[in-house]
mmCIF file of C-alpha atoms in Angstrom:
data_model
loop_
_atom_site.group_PDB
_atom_site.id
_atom_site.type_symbol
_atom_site.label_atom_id
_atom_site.label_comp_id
_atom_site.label_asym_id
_atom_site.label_seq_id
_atom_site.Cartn_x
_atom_site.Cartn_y
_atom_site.Cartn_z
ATOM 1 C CA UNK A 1 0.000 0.000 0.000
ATOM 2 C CA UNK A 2 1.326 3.562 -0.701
ATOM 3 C CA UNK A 3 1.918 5.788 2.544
ATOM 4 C CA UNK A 4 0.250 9.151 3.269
ATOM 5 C CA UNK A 5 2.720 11.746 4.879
ATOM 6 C CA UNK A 6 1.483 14.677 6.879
ATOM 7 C CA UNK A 7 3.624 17.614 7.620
ATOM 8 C CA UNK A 8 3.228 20.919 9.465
ATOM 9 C CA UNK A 9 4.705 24.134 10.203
ATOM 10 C CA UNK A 10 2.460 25.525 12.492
ATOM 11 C CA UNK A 11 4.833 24.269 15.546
ATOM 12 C CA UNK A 12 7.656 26.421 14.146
ATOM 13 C CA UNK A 13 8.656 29.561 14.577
ATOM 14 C CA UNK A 14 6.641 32.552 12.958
ATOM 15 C CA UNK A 15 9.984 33.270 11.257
ATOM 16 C CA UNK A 16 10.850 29.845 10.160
ATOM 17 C CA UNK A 17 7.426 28.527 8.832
ATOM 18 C CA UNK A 18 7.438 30.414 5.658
ATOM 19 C CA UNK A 19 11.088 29.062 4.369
ATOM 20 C CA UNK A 20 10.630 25.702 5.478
ATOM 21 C CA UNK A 21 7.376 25.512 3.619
ATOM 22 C CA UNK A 22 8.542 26.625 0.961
ATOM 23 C CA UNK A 23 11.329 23.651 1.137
ATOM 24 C CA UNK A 24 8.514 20.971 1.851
ATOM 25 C CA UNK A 25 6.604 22.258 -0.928
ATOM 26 C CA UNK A 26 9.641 21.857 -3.497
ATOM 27 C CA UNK A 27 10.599 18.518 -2.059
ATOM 28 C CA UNK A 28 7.043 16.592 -1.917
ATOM 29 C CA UNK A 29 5.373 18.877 -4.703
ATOM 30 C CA UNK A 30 6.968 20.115 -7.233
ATOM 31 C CA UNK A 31 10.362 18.522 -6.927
ATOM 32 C CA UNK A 32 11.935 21.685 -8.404
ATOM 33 C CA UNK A 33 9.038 24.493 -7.674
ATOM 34 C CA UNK A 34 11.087 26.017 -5.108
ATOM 35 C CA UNK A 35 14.834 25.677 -5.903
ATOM 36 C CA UNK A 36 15.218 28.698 -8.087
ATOM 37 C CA UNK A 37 13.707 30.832 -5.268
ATOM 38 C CA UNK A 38 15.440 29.854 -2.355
ATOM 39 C CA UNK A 39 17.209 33.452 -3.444
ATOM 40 C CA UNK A 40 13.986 35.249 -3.437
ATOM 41 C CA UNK A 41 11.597 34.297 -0.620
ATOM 42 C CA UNK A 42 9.660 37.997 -1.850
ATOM 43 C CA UNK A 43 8.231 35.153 -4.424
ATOM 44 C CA UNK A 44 6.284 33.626 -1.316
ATOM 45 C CA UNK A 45 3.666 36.332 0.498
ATOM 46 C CA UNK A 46 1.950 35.674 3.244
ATOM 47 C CA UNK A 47 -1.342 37.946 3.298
ATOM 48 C CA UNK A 48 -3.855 38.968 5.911
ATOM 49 C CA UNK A 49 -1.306 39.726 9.044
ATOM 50 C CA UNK A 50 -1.201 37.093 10.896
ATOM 51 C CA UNK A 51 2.102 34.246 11.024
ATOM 52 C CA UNK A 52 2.061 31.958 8.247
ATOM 53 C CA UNK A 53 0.233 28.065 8.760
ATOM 54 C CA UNK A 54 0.667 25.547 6.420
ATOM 55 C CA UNK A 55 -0.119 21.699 6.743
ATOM 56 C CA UNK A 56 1.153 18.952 4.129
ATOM 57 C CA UNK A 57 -0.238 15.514 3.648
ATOM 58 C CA UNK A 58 1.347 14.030 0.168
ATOM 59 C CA UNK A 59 2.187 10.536 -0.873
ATOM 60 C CA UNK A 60 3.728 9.273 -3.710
ATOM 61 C CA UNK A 61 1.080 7.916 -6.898
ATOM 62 C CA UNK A 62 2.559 5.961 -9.582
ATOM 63 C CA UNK A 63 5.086 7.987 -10.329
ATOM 64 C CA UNK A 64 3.695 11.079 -9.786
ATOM 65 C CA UNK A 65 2.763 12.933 -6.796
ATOM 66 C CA UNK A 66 -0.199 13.754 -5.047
ATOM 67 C CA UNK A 67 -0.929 16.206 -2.158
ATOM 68 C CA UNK A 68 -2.975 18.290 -0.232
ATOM 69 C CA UNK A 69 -1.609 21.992 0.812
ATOM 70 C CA UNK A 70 -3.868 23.701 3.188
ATOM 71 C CA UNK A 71 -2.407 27.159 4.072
ATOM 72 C CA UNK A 72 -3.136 30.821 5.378
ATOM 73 C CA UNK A 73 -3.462 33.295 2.679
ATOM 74 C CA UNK A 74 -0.974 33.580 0.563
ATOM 75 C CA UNK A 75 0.495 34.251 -3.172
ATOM 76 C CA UNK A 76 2.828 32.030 -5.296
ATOM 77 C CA UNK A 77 4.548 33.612 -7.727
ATOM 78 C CA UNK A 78 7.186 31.305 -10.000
ATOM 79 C CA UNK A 79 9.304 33.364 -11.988
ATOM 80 C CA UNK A 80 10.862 33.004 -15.538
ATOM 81 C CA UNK A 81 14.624 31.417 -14.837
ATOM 82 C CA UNK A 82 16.181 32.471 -17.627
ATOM 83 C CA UNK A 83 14.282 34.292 -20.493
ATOM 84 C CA UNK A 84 12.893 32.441 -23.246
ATOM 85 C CA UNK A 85 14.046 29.427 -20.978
ATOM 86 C CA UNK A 86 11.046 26.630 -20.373
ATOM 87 C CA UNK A 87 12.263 24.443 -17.888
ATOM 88 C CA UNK A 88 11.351 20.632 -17.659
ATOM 89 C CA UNK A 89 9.046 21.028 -14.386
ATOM 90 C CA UNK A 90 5.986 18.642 -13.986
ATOM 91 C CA UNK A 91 2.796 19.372 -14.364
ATOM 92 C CA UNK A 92 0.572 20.692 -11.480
ATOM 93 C CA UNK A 93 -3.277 19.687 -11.565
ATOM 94 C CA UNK A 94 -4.596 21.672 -9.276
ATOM 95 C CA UNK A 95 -8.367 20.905 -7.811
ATOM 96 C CA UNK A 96 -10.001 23.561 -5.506
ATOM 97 C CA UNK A 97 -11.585 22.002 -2.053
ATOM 98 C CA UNK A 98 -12.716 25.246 0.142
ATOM 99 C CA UNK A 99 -12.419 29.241 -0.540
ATOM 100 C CA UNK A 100 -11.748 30.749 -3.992
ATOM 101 C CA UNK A 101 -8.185 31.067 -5.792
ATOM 102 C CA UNK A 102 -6.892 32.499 -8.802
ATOM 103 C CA UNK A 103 -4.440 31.571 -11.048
ATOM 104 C CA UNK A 104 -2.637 33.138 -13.753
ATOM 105 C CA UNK A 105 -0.040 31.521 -16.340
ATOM 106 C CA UNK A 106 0.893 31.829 -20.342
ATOM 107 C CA UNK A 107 -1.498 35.667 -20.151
ATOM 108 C CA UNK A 108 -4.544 33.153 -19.195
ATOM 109 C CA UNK A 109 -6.103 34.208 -15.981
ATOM 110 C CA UNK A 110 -8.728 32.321 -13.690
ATOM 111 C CA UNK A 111 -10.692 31.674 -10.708
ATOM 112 C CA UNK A 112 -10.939 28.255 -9.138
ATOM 113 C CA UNK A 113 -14.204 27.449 -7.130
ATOM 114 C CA UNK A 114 -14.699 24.489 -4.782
ATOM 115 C CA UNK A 115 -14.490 21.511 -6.972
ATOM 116 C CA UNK A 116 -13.204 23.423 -9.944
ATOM 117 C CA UNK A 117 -9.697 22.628 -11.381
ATOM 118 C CA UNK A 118 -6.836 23.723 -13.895
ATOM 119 C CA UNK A 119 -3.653 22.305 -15.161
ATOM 120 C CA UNK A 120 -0.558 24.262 -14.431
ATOM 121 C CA UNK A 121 2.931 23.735 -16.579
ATOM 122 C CA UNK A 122 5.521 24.044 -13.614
ATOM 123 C CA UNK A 123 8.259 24.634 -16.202
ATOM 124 C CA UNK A 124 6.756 27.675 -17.120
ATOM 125 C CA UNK A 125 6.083 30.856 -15.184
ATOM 126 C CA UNK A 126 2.504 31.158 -12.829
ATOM 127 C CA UNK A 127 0.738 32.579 -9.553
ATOM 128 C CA UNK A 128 -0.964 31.349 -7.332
ATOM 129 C CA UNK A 129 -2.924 33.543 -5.431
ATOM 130 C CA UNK A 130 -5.030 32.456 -2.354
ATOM 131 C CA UNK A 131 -6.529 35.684 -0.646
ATOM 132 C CA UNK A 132 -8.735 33.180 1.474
ATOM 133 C CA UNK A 133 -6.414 30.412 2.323
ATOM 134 C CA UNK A 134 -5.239 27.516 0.288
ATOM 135 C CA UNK A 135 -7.110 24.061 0.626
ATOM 136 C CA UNK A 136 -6.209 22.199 -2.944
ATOM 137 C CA UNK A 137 -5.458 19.158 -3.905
ATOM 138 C CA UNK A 138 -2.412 18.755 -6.147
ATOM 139 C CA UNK A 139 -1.354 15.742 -8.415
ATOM 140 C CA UNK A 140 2.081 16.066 -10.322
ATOM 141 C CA UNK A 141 1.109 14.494 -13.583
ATOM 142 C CA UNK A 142 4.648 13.649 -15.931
ATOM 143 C CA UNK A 143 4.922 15.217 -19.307
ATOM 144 C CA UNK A 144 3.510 13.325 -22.002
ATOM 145 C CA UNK A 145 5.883 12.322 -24.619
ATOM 146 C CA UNK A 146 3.009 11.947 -27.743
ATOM 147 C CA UNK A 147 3.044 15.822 -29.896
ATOM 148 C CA UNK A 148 -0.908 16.123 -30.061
ATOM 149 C CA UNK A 149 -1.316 15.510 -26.319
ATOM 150 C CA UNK A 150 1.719 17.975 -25.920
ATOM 151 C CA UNK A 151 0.046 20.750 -28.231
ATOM 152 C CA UNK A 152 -3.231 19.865 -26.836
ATOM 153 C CA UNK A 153 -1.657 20.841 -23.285
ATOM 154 C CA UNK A 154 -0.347 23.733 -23.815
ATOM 155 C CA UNK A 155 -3.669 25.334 -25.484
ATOM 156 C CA UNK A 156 -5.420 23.591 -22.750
ATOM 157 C CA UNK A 157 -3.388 24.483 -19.744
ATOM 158 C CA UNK A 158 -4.110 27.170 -17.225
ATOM 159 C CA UNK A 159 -7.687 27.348 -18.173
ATOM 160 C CA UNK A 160 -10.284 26.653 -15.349
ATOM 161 C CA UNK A 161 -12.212 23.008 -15.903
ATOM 162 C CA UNK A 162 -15.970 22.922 -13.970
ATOM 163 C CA UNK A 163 -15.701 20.366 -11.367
ATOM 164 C CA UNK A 164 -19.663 20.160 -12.161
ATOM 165 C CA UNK A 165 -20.857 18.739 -15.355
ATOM 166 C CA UNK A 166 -18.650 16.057 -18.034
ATOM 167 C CA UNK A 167 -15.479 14.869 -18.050
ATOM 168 C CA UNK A 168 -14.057 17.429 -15.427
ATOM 169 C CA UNK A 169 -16.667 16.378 -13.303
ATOM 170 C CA UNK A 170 -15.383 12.642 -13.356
ATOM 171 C CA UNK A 171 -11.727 14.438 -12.844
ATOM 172 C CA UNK A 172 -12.861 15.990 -10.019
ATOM 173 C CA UNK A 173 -14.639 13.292 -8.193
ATOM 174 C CA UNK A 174 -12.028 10.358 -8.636
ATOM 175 C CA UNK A 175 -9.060 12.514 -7.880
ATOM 176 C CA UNK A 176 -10.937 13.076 -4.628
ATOM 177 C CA UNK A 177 -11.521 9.612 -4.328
ATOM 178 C CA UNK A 178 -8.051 8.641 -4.744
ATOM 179 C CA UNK A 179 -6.697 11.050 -2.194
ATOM 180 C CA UNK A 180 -9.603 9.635 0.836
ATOM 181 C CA UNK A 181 -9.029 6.018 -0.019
ATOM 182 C CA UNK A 182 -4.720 6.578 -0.725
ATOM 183 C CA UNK A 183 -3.913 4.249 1.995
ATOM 184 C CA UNK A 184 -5.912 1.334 0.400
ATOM 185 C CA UNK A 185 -4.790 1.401 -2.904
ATOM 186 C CA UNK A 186 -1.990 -0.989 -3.473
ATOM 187 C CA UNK A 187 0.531 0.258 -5.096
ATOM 188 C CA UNK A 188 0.752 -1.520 -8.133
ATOM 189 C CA UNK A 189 -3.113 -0.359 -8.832
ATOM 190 C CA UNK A 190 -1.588 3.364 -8.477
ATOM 191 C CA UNK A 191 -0.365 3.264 -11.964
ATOM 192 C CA UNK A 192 -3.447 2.372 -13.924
ATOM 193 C CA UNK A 193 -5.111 5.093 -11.543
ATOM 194 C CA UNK A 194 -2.625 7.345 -12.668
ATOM 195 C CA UNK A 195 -3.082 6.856 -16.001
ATOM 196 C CA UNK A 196 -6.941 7.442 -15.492
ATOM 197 C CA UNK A 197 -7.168 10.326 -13.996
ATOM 198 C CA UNK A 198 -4.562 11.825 -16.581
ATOM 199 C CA UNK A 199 -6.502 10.213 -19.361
ATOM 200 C CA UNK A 200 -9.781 11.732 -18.404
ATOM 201 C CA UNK A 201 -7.770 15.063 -17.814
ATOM 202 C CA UNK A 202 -6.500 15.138 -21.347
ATOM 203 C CA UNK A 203 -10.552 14.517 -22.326
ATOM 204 C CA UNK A 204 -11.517 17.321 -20.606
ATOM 205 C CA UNK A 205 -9.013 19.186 -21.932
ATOM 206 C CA UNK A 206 -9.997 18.313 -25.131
ATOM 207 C CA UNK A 207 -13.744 19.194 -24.604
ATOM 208 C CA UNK A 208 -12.607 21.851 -23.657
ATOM 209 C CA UNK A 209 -10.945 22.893 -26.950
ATOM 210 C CA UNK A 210 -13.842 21.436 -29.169
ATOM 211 C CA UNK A 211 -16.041 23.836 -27.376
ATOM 212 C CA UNK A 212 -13.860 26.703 -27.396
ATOM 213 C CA UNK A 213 -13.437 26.014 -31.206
ATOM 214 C CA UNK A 214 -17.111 25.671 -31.523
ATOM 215 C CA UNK A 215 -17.746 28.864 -29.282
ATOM 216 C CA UNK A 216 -15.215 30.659 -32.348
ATOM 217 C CA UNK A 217 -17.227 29.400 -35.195
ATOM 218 C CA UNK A 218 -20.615 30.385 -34.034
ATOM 219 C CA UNK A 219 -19.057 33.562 -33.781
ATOM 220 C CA UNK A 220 -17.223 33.986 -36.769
ATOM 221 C CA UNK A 221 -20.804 32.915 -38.444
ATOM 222 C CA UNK A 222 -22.638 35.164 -36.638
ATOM 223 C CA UNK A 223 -20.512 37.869 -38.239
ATOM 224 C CA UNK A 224 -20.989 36.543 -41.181
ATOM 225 C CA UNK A 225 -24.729 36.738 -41.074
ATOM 226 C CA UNK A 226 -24.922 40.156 -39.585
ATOM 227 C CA UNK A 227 -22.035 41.411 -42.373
ATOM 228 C CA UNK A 228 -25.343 39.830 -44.824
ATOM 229 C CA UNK A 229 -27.444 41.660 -42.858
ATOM 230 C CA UNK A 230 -26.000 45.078 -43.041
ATOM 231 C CA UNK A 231 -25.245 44.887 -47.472
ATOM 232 C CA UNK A 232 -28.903 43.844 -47.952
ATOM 233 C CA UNK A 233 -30.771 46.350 -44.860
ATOM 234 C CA UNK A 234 -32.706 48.265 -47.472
ATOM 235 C CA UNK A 235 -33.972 45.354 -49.021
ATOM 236 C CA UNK A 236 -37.285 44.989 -47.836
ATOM 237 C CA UNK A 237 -37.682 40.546 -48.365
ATOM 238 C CA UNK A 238 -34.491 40.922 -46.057
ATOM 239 C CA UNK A 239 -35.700 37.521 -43.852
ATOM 240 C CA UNK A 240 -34.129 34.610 -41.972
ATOM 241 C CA UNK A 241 -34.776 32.624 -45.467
ATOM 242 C CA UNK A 242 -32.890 35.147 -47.625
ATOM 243 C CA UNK A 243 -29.907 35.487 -45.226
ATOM 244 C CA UNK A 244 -29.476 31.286 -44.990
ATOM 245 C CA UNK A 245 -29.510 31.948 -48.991
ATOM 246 C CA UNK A 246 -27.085 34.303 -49.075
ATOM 247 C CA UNK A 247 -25.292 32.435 -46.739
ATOM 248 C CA UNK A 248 -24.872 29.233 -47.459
ATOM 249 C CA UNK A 249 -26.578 28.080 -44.617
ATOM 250 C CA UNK A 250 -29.729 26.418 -42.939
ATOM 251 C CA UNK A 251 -32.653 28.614 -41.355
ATOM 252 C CA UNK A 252 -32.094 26.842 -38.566
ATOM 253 C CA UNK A 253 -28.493 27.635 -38.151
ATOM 254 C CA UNK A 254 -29.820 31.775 -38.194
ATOM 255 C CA UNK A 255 -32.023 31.060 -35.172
ATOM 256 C CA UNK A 256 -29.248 29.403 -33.395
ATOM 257 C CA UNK A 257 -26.807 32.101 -33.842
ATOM 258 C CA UNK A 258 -29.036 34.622 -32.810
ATOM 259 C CA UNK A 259 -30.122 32.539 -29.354
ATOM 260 C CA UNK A 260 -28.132 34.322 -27.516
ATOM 261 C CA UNK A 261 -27.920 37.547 -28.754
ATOM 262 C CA UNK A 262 -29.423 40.732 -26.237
ATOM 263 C CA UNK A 263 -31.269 42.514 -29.254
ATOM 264 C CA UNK A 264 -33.164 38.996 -29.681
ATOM 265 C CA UNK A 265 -33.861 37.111 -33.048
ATOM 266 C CA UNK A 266 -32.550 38.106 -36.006
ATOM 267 C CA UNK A 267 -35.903 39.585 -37.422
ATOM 268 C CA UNK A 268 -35.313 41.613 -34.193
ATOM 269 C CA UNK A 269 -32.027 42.640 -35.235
ATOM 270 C CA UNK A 270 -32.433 43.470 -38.763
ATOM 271 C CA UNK A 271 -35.669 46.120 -37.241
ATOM 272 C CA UNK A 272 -33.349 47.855 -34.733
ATOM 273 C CA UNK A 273 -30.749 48.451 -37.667
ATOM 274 C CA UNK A 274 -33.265 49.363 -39.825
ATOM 275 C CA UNK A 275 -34.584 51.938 -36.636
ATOM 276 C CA UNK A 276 -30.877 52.904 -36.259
ATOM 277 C CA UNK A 277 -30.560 53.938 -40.246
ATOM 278 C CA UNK A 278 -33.583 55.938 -40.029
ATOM 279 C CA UNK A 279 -33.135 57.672 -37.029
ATOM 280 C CA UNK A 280 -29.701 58.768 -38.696
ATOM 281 C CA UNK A 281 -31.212 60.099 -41.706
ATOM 282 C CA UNK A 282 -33.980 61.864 -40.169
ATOM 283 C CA UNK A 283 -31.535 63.928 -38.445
ATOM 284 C CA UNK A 284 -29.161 64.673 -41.438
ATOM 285 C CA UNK A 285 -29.790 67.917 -42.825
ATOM 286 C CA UNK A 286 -29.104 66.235 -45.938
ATOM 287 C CA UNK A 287 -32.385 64.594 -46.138
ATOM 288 C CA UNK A 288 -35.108 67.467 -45.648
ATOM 289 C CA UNK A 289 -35.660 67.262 -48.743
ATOM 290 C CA UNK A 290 -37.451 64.057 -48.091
ATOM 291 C CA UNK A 291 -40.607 62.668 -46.460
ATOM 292 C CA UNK A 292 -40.675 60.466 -43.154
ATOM 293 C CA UNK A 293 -41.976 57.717 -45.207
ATOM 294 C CA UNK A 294 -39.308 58.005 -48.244
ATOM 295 C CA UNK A 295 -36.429 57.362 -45.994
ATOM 296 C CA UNK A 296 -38.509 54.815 -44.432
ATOM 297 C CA UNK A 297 -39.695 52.813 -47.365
ATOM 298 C CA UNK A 298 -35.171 53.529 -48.375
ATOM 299 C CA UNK A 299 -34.288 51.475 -45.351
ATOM 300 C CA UNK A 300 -36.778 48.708 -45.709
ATOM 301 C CA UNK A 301 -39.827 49.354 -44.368
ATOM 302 C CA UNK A 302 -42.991 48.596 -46.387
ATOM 303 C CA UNK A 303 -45.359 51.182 -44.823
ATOM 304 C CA UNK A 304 -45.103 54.375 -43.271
ATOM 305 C CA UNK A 305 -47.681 53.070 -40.056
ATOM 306 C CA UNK A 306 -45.817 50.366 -39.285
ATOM 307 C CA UNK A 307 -42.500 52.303 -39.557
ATOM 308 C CA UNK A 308 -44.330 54.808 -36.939
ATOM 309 C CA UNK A 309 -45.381 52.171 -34.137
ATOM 310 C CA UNK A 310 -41.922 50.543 -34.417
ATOM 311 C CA UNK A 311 -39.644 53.730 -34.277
ATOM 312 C CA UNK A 312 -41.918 55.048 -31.869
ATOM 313 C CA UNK A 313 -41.282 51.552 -29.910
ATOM 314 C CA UNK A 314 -37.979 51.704 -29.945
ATOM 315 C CA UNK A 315 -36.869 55.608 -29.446
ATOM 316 C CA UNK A 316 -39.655 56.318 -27.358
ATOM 317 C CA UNK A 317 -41.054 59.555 -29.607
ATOM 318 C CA UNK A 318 -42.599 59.438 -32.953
ATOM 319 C CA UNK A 319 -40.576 60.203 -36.245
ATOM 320 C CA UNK A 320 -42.450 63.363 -36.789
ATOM 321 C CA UNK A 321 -41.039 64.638 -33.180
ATOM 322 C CA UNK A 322 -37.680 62.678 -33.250
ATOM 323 C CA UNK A 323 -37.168 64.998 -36.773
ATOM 324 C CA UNK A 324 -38.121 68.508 -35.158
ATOM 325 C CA UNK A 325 -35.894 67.895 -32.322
ATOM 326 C CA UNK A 326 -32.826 69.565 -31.836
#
């Protein structure tokens, strides 16, 4: 059976309990998170006022590492080494139990909630920050050796996973698992547990991508449409149909692009543009020359009433008294 390790500082001095975590934390952890800093404790800040308290309890997983640091507040800051320089650290999966913390790493920023979790690359720079206290759990995981799971890390890394729903969720609750039930595990079933929790964090990861790639193509099609929308405003069969024409693209795929959009449906967003246009021209000195219902029947509209109730609607005034104005 693996052995669990616990560790405190709280029995040391005030003085010495920052330093000497900072040693346990490189030794048990990281293996090589703290070495570099052992120059520059400024990297390790204690927060709030009060002495530093920090408990340890880490065991050793397969190969990899796993622990759980529960600490006052603090920040963690690991600095570049040498620039350019990526160093061949582990990497940190990092699973929130209590309070709120925040990470930051590769210009990606984040918040872990209880049960949330992200994947840190030690051999690159990152903070830590734990304004509330630190209660985590923290499994070394080793660097893959196979290029997609390596590119796939490093788009995936330092990027908050939701310990509720999918894969994460399944993340979440066997890492959890494995750290309550660590002392009956034998060891040889440590590796294929290992390799499952790792395997279901590269899944996540993955989801995560696939979404975030969907996320950019619904949005790079909703720009298309709307691009659509704002060549053919004046044209007054403008509809969902003629835009999935135009477009390339099923009617259903314009309602789905527009589900989440404030102004509402497309329909509704083609109107307030059309509203928009009009309540430009009516103001331009340009157009006195020409009637309320000439410049609405030029943007679209196919009758002067319902031009009224709908400007009216939106603006809050009629045409007439939007026009006289100053």
């Amino acid at each position: 059976m693996p052995s669990r390790a616990y560790i405190s500082v709280n029995t040391l001095n005030p003085a010495e309990r920052l330093p000497q975590w900072r040693h346990l934390v490189s030794k048990h952890l990281g293996q090589n998170l703290g070495e570099e800093l052992d120059h520059d404790p400024g990297h390790w800040e204690p927060e709030g006022g009060s002495p530093f308290t920090g408990t340890l309890e880490y065991g050793a997983m397969g190969g990899a590492h796993l622990c759980r640091l529960v600490a006052a507040p603090h920040r963690f800051v690991r600095p570049v080494v040498r620039r350019g320089e990526v160093q061949a650290g582990p990497l940190m999966l990092v699973m929130q139990q209590k309070a709120v913390s925040f990470f930051e790493q590769n210009g990606r920023t984040g918040q872990l909630e209880p049960g949330d979790w992200c994947l840190l690359d030690t051999g690159r720079p990152f903070a830590l920050h734990n304004p509330s206290g630190c209660d985590q759990l923290v499994l070394t995981l080793p660097r893959p050796d196979d290029a997609t799971l390596v590119d796939l890390i490093a788009r995936g890394s330092a990027r908050r996973c939701d310990g509720r729903s999918g894969t994460s969720r399944l993340v979440q609750t066997i890492l959890g698992e494995a750290y309550r039930q660590f002392d009956r595990v034998p060891s040889h079933a440590t590796i294929t547990l290992l390799d499952a929790i790792s395997g279901m964090a590269w899944n996540a990861l993955q989801e995560f991508k696939d979404d975030l790639a969907r996320e950019q193509h619904q949005g790079a099609h909703l720009l298309r449409i709307k691009a659509f929308i704002e060549n053919h405003l004046a044209d007054p069969e403008l509809s969902p149909g003629t835009i999935a024409q135009g477009c390339a693209c099923s009617v259903r795929s314009i309602y789905r692009a527009f589900s989440e959009e404030p102004v509402g449906s497309a329909m509704d967003f083609i109107w307030h543009r059309r509203i928009a246009e009009c309540a430009s021209a009516l103001r331009n000195p340009g157009n006195d020359s020409l009637s309320i219902t000439e410049i609405a029947l030029a943007w679209g509209f196919s009758s002067s009433s319902h031009f009224s109730r709908m400007f009216k609607k939106s603006v809050g005034v009629s045409p007439k008294l939007y026009r006289s104005q100053p």
